[in-house]
């Protein structure tokens, strides 16, 4: 994405103590990426920053956000970065065996931006963040991770601190452009981007999901298929079973057995994991593999 990467580290950022704001865009929608953005400047520039009309991006029209984003991009006293988390990655983390919830994904993204800016050589002294979850616990978590930095974690930080307002504009415009320029990997006919707001309660979004579901392959990669919104669309989905490539070390068959699992049981359509994992070395193994005496081979002699 053309705007996903900012310029090189400004010289002033390596010489003066800096403050940074962090905010996200697209946490709630069932469609598109979640984007975390940060904006930083020298501490001495903070008073000037307050005059630049940055405010919570949700209160601005799209044209205003675009204009402000372009202005901060050419402002030599400001630096910025983004972390774009695609729908596929969000769902994969939330549905894997060791699940990562959305709050933890958000925390990791924010901490990743702090680490990235530090690695760039920025003299980061203060960081202001719009909270996710309990503000006090989040602040403690950040302080323990980065003990040399002062963290301020607050609700509605994007409307309280101009540096967070700027980060909110960076995140929101980056997400909007990602959606506007989205290119489908899928090749089905009649696909379109008339998605509505992307939020679960939007009738246009629900209609888009209905129009773009597939009984076997699910949704296009634009969709966060781990969202509960997706579940009702696949009540009549085709059940798919495949031979697992993983070896279950805890199985009873000499300590090793493969597993056979159903696609829906892994949460592809939003259903909870079922307990129908079957030892494929015995009765449960797919007849196709049994009849042909086929085994998974990892090493060749």
C-alpha positions as a printed NumPy array, in Angstrom:
array([[  0.   ,   0.   ,   0.   ],
       [  1.51 ,   3.322,  -1.066],
       [  0.678,   5.176,   2.139],
       [  1.435,   2.308,   4.506],
       [  5.021,   3.407,   5.063],
       [  6.203,   6.769,   6.324],
       [  9.432,   8.554,   5.455],
       [ 12.839,   7.981,   7.083],
       [ 13.413,   9.081,  10.675],
       [ 13.542,  12.898,  10.93 ],
       [ 16.834,  14.217,  12.3  ],
       [ 15.128,  16.172,  15.087],
       [ 13.503,  12.974,  16.386],
       [ 16.918,  11.521,  17.237],
       [ 18.055,  14.628,  19.122],
       [ 15.033,  15.921,  21.051],
       [ 12.716,  14.133,  23.502],
       [  9.545,  13.2  ,  21.603],
       [  5.946,  12.446,  22.402],
       [  3.737,  10.072,  20.422],
       [  0.038,   9.291,  20.092],
       [ -1.447,   5.914,  19.124],
       [ -4.981,   5.133,  17.955],
       [ -6.818,   2.56 ,  15.831],
       [ -9.423,   2.455,  13.097],
       [-11.681,  -0.456,  12.153],
       [-11.831,  -2.408,  15.392],
       [-15.551,  -3.196,  15.145],
       [-16.382,  -3.817,  11.459],
       [-16.753,  -7.325,  10.064],
       [-15.055,  -6.193,   6.845],
       [-11.573,  -4.948,   6.071],
       [ -8.361,  -4.504,   8.053],
       [ -7.871,  -3.07 ,  11.501],
       [ -5.276,  -0.293,  11.366],
       [ -3.172,   1.07 ,  14.183],
       [ -1.544,   4.423,  13.548],
       [  0.92 ,   6.538,  15.459],
       [  2.088,  10.119,  15.112],
       [  5.079,  11.617,  16.899],
       [  6.738,  15.004,  17.248],
       [  9.292,  16.768,  19.415],
       [  7.987,  17.679,  22.849],
       [  8.793,  21.307,  22.052],
       [  6.392,  21.157,  19.072],
       [  3.371,  20.127,  21.164],
       [  1.945,  23.657,  21.545],
       [  2.141,  24.18 ,  17.785],
       [  0.529,  20.791,  17.22 ],
       [ -2.527,  21.961,  19.139],
       [ -3.123,  24.676,  16.505],
       [ -3.206,  22.303,  13.517],
       [ -6.908,  21.41 ,  13.892],
       [ -6.31 ,  17.714,  14.475],
       [ -9.293,  16.161,  16.208],
       [-10.957,  12.771,  16.631],
       [-11.207,  11.408,  13.084],
       [-14.735,  10.115,  13.72 ],
       [-15.97 ,  13.715,  14.026],
       [-14.536,  14.719,  10.647],
       [-15.866,  14.253,   7.143],
       [-13.826,  12.099,   4.789],
       [-12.618,  15.118,   2.815],
       [-11.399,  16.803,   6.007],
       [ -9.531,  13.693,   7.123],
       [ -7.851,  13.371,   3.737],
       [ -6.801,  17.007,   3.777],
       [ -5.382,  16.783,   7.299],
       [ -3.547,  13.553,   6.486],
       [ -1.906,  15.142,   3.441],
       [ -0.913,  18.152,   5.542],
       [  0.75 ,  16.066,   8.249],
       [  2.58 ,  13.984,   5.634],
       [  4.381,  17.07 ,   4.327],
       [  4.957,  18.575,   7.771],
       [  8.669,  18.13 ,   8.478],
       [  8.046,  18.427,  12.238],
       [  5.829,  15.335,  12.36 ],
       [  6.541,  11.624,  11.926],
       [  4.044,   8.77 ,  11.603],
       [  3.761,   5.002,  11.111],
       [  0.992,   2.437,  10.671],
       [  0.357,  -1.238,  11.328],
       [ -2.252,  -2.738,   8.982],
       [ -3.71 ,  -6.035,  10.25 ],
       [ -5.591,  -7.769,   7.45 ],
       [ -8.929,  -9.586,   8.035],
       [ -7.329, -12.978,   7.418],
       [ -4.718, -12.429,  10.135],
       [ -7.306, -11.153,  12.612],
       [ -9.478, -14.235,  12.157],
       [ -6.542, -16.661,  12.167],
       [ -5.306, -15.314,  15.504],
       [ -8.762, -15.377,  17.067],
       [ -9.544, -18.93 ,  15.904],
       [ -6.249, -20.772,  16.324],
       [ -5.806, -23.387,  19.038],
       [ -4.123, -20.884,  21.371],
       [ -6.57 , -18.065,  20.739],
       [ -5.521, -14.416,  20.735],
       [ -8.444, -12.122,  21.517],
       [ -9.012,  -8.744,  19.889],
       [ -7.795,  -6.791,  22.917],
       [ -4.498,  -8.657,  22.921],
       [ -4.119,  -8.177,  19.172],
       [ -4.702,  -4.455,  19.724],
       [ -2.182,  -4.265,  22.567],
       [  0.43 ,  -6.121,  20.526],
       [ -0.068,  -3.794,  17.576],
       [  0.318,  -0.683,  19.743],
       [  3.426,  -2.088,  21.43 ],
       [  4.767,  -3.044,  18.02 ],
       [  4.505,   0.587,  16.911],
       [  6.332,   1.751,  20.049],
       [  9.085,  -0.775,  19.386],
       [  9.296,   0.201,  15.719],
       [  9.677,   3.897,  16.489],
       [ 12.307,   3.188,  19.156],
       [ 14.225,   0.999,  16.713],
       [ 14.181,   3.891,  14.248],
       [ 16.16 ,   5.907,  16.792],
       [ 13.374,   8.224,  17.939],
       [ 13.962,   9.591,  21.458],
       [ 10.542,   8.607,  22.723],
       [  9.746,  10.146,  26.118],
       [  5.927,  10.15 ,  26.31 ],
       [  3.22 ,   8.035,  24.653],
       [ -0.511,   8.776,  24.726],
       [ -2.885,   5.946,  23.84 ],
       [ -6.636,   5.529,  23.457],
       [ -7.381,   2.669,  25.82 ],
       [ -8.427,  -0.86 ,  24.943],
       [ -9.811,  -2.549,  28.03 ],
       [ -9.001,  -1.301,  31.515],
       [ -6.804,   1.86 ,  31.25 ],
       [ -4.832,   1.22 ,  34.461],
       [ -3.976,  -2.376,  33.596],
       [ -3.039,  -1.385,  30.043],
       [ -0.797,   1.397,  31.345],
       [  0.965,  -0.989,  33.73 ],
       [  1.474,  -3.479,  30.893],
       [  3.041,  -0.803,  28.685],
       [  5.234,   0.598,  31.453],
       [  6.582,  -2.851,  32.283],
       [  7.359,  -3.434,  28.61 ],
       [  8.989,  -0.026,  28.072],
       [ 10.153,   1.206,  31.511],
       [ 11.925,   4.31 ,  30.214],
       [  8.796,   5.88 ,  28.707],
       [  5.92 ,   7.751,  30.34 ],
       [  2.572,   6.292,  29.216],
       [ -0.8  ,   7.999,  29.458],
       [ -3.69 ,   5.633,  28.671],
       [ -7.135,   7.208,  28.607],
       [-10.633,   6.743,  27.264],
       [-11.391,   9.095,  24.362],
       [ -7.707,  10.031,  24.178],
       [ -8.258,  10.944,  20.522],
       [-10.423,  13.857,  21.644],
       [ -8.161,  14.863,  24.561],
       [ -4.657,  14.913,  23.088],
       [ -3.822,  16.423,  19.665],
       [ -1.033,  13.896,  19.122],
       [ -3.584,  11.06 ,  19.479],
       [ -6.038,  12.934,  17.246],
       [ -3.348,  12.984,  14.585],
       [ -2.747,   9.246,  15.027],
       [ -6.473,   8.66 ,  14.693],
       [ -6.471,  10.484,  11.332],
       [ -3.459,   8.458,  10.152],
       [ -5.203,   5.182,  11.055],
       [ -8.617,   6.12 ,   9.673],
       [ -7.397,   7.446,   6.316],
       [ -5.091,   4.446,   5.86 ],
       [ -8.006,   2.06 ,   6.458],
       [-10.374,   4.046,   4.211],
       [ -7.847,   3.95 ,   1.375],
       [ -7.257,   0.231,   1.884],
       [-10.974,  -0.422,   1.462],
       [-11.328,   1.982,  -1.44 ],
       [ -8.458,   0.296,  -3.308],
       [ -9.285,  -3.265,  -2.267],
       [ -8.524,  -5.843,  -4.948],
       [-10.255,  -9.205,  -4.547],
       [ -8.056, -12.294,  -4.747],
       [-11.186, -14.282,  -5.509],
       [-12.45 , -14.601,  -9.072],
       [-16.173, -15.155,  -8.525],
       [-18.54 , -13.213, -10.763],
       [-20.538, -10.162,  -9.675],
       [-18.306,  -9.213,  -6.742],
       [-18.56 ,  -5.587,  -5.683],
       [-17.646,  -3.165,  -2.886],
       [-21.095,  -1.836,  -2.023],
       [-20.505,  -3.016,   1.514],
       [-22.228,  -0.331,   3.538],
       [-20.388,   0.735,   6.685],
       [-18.923,  -2.712,   7.3  ],
       [-20.438,  -2.816,  10.796],
       [-22.44 ,  -5.922,  11.789],
       [-25.739,  -4.06 ,  12.288],
       [-25.757,  -2.363,   8.886],
       [-28.429,  -3.899,   6.566],
       [-26.253,  -3.138,   3.507],
       [-23.329,  -4.988,   5.096],
       [-25.541,  -7.981,   5.894],
       [-26.804,  -8.029,   2.32 ],
       [-23.236,  -7.896,   1.017],
       [-22.329, -10.888,   3.189],
       [-25.374, -12.772,   1.884],
       [-24.417, -11.982,  -1.718],
       [-20.779, -13.021,  -1.299],
       [-20.981, -16.212,   0.761],
       [-19.969, -19.554,  -0.737],
       [-21.261, -22.824,   0.772],
       [-17.806, -24.44 ,   0.66 ],
       [-15.192, -21.691,   0.513],
       [-16.88 , -19.23 ,   2.852],
       [-16.307, -15.509,   2.351],
       [-13.785, -13.461,   0.374],
       [-10.64 , -12.436,   2.271],
       [-12.176,  -9.013,   2.899],
       [-14.284, -10.629,   5.64 ],
       [-13.247, -11.29 ,   9.233],
       [-14.821, -14.722,   9.291],
       [-14.215, -15.103,  13.041],
       [-16.85 , -12.441,  13.76 ],
       [-20.1  , -13.864,  15.14 ],
       [-21.915, -11.884,  12.447],
       [-20.82 , -14.515,   9.92 ],
       [-22.281, -17.524,  11.744],
       [-25.939, -17.279,  10.597],
       [-24.885, -17.212,   6.948],
       [-23.537, -20.773,   7.115],
       [-26.209, -22.775,   8.847],
       [-26.574, -24.812,   5.65 ],
       [-22.89 , -24.785,   4.702],
       [-21.266, -27.88 ,   3.229],
       [-19.32 , -29.775,   5.87 ],
       [-15.729, -30.372,   4.808],
       [-13.468, -32.982,   6.404],
       [ -9.78 , -33.352,   5.673],
       [ -6.785, -35.318,   6.847],
       [ -4.772, -33.309,   9.344],
       [ -1.098, -32.796,   8.557],
       [ -0.271, -32.517,  12.251],
       [  0.719, -35.41 ,  14.469],
       [ -0.992, -35.595,  17.844],
       [  1.699, -36.566,  20.348],
       [ -0.871, -37.253,  23.097],
       [ -2.771, -39.897,  21.159],
       [ -2.923, -43.47 ,  22.425],
       [ -1.561, -45.162,  19.306],
       [  2.078, -45.573,  20.402],
       [  2.018, -41.952,  21.431],
       [  1.404, -40.691,  17.896],
       [ -1.676, -40.417,  15.709],
       [ -2.984, -38.086,  13.092],
       [ -6.296, -36.358,  13.481],
       [ -9.264, -35.888,  11.225],
       [-11.075, -32.596,  11.784],
       [-14.024, -30.832,  10.266],
       [-13.652, -27.404,   8.705],
       [-16.583, -25.991,  10.652],
       [-15.097, -27.315,  13.896],
       [-12.094, -25.024,  13.446],
       [-14.339, -22.015,  13.476],
       [-14.189, -21.21 ,   9.757],
       [-17.853, -20.367,   9.82 ],
       [-17.851, -19.064,  13.353],
       [-19.024, -22.295,  15.017],
       [-17.411, -23.407,  18.257],
       [-14.751, -26.088,  18.119],
       [-16.305, -29.53 ,  18.372],
       [-14.809, -32.548,  20.073],
       [-15.011, -34.802,  17.046],
       [-11.295, -35.189,  16.464],
       [-10.82 , -38.783,  15.429],
       [ -7.654, -40.824,  15.392],
       [ -7.051, -41.301,  11.722],
       [ -4.902, -44.373,  12.205],
       [ -8.07 , -46.278,  13.121],
       [-11.746, -46.159,  12.302],
       [-11.99 , -42.445,  11.708],
       [ -9.493, -42.187,   8.904],
       [-10.877, -41.172,   5.536],
       [-11.695, -44.252,   3.431],
       [ -9.866, -42.76 ,   0.461],
       [ -6.565, -42.905,   2.381],
       [ -7.336, -46.235,   4.019],
       [ -8.145, -47.977,   0.742],
       [ -4.961, -46.733,  -0.932],
       [ -2.797, -47.206,   2.158],
       [ -1.584, -43.618,   1.86 ],
       [  0.427, -42.042,   4.641],
       [  1.779, -38.551,   5.214],
       [  5.533, -38.574,   4.609],
       [  7.688, -35.756,   5.937],
       [ 11.158, -37.136,   5.27 ],
       [ 12.519, -39.106,   2.333],
       [ 15.451, -41.508,   2.603]])
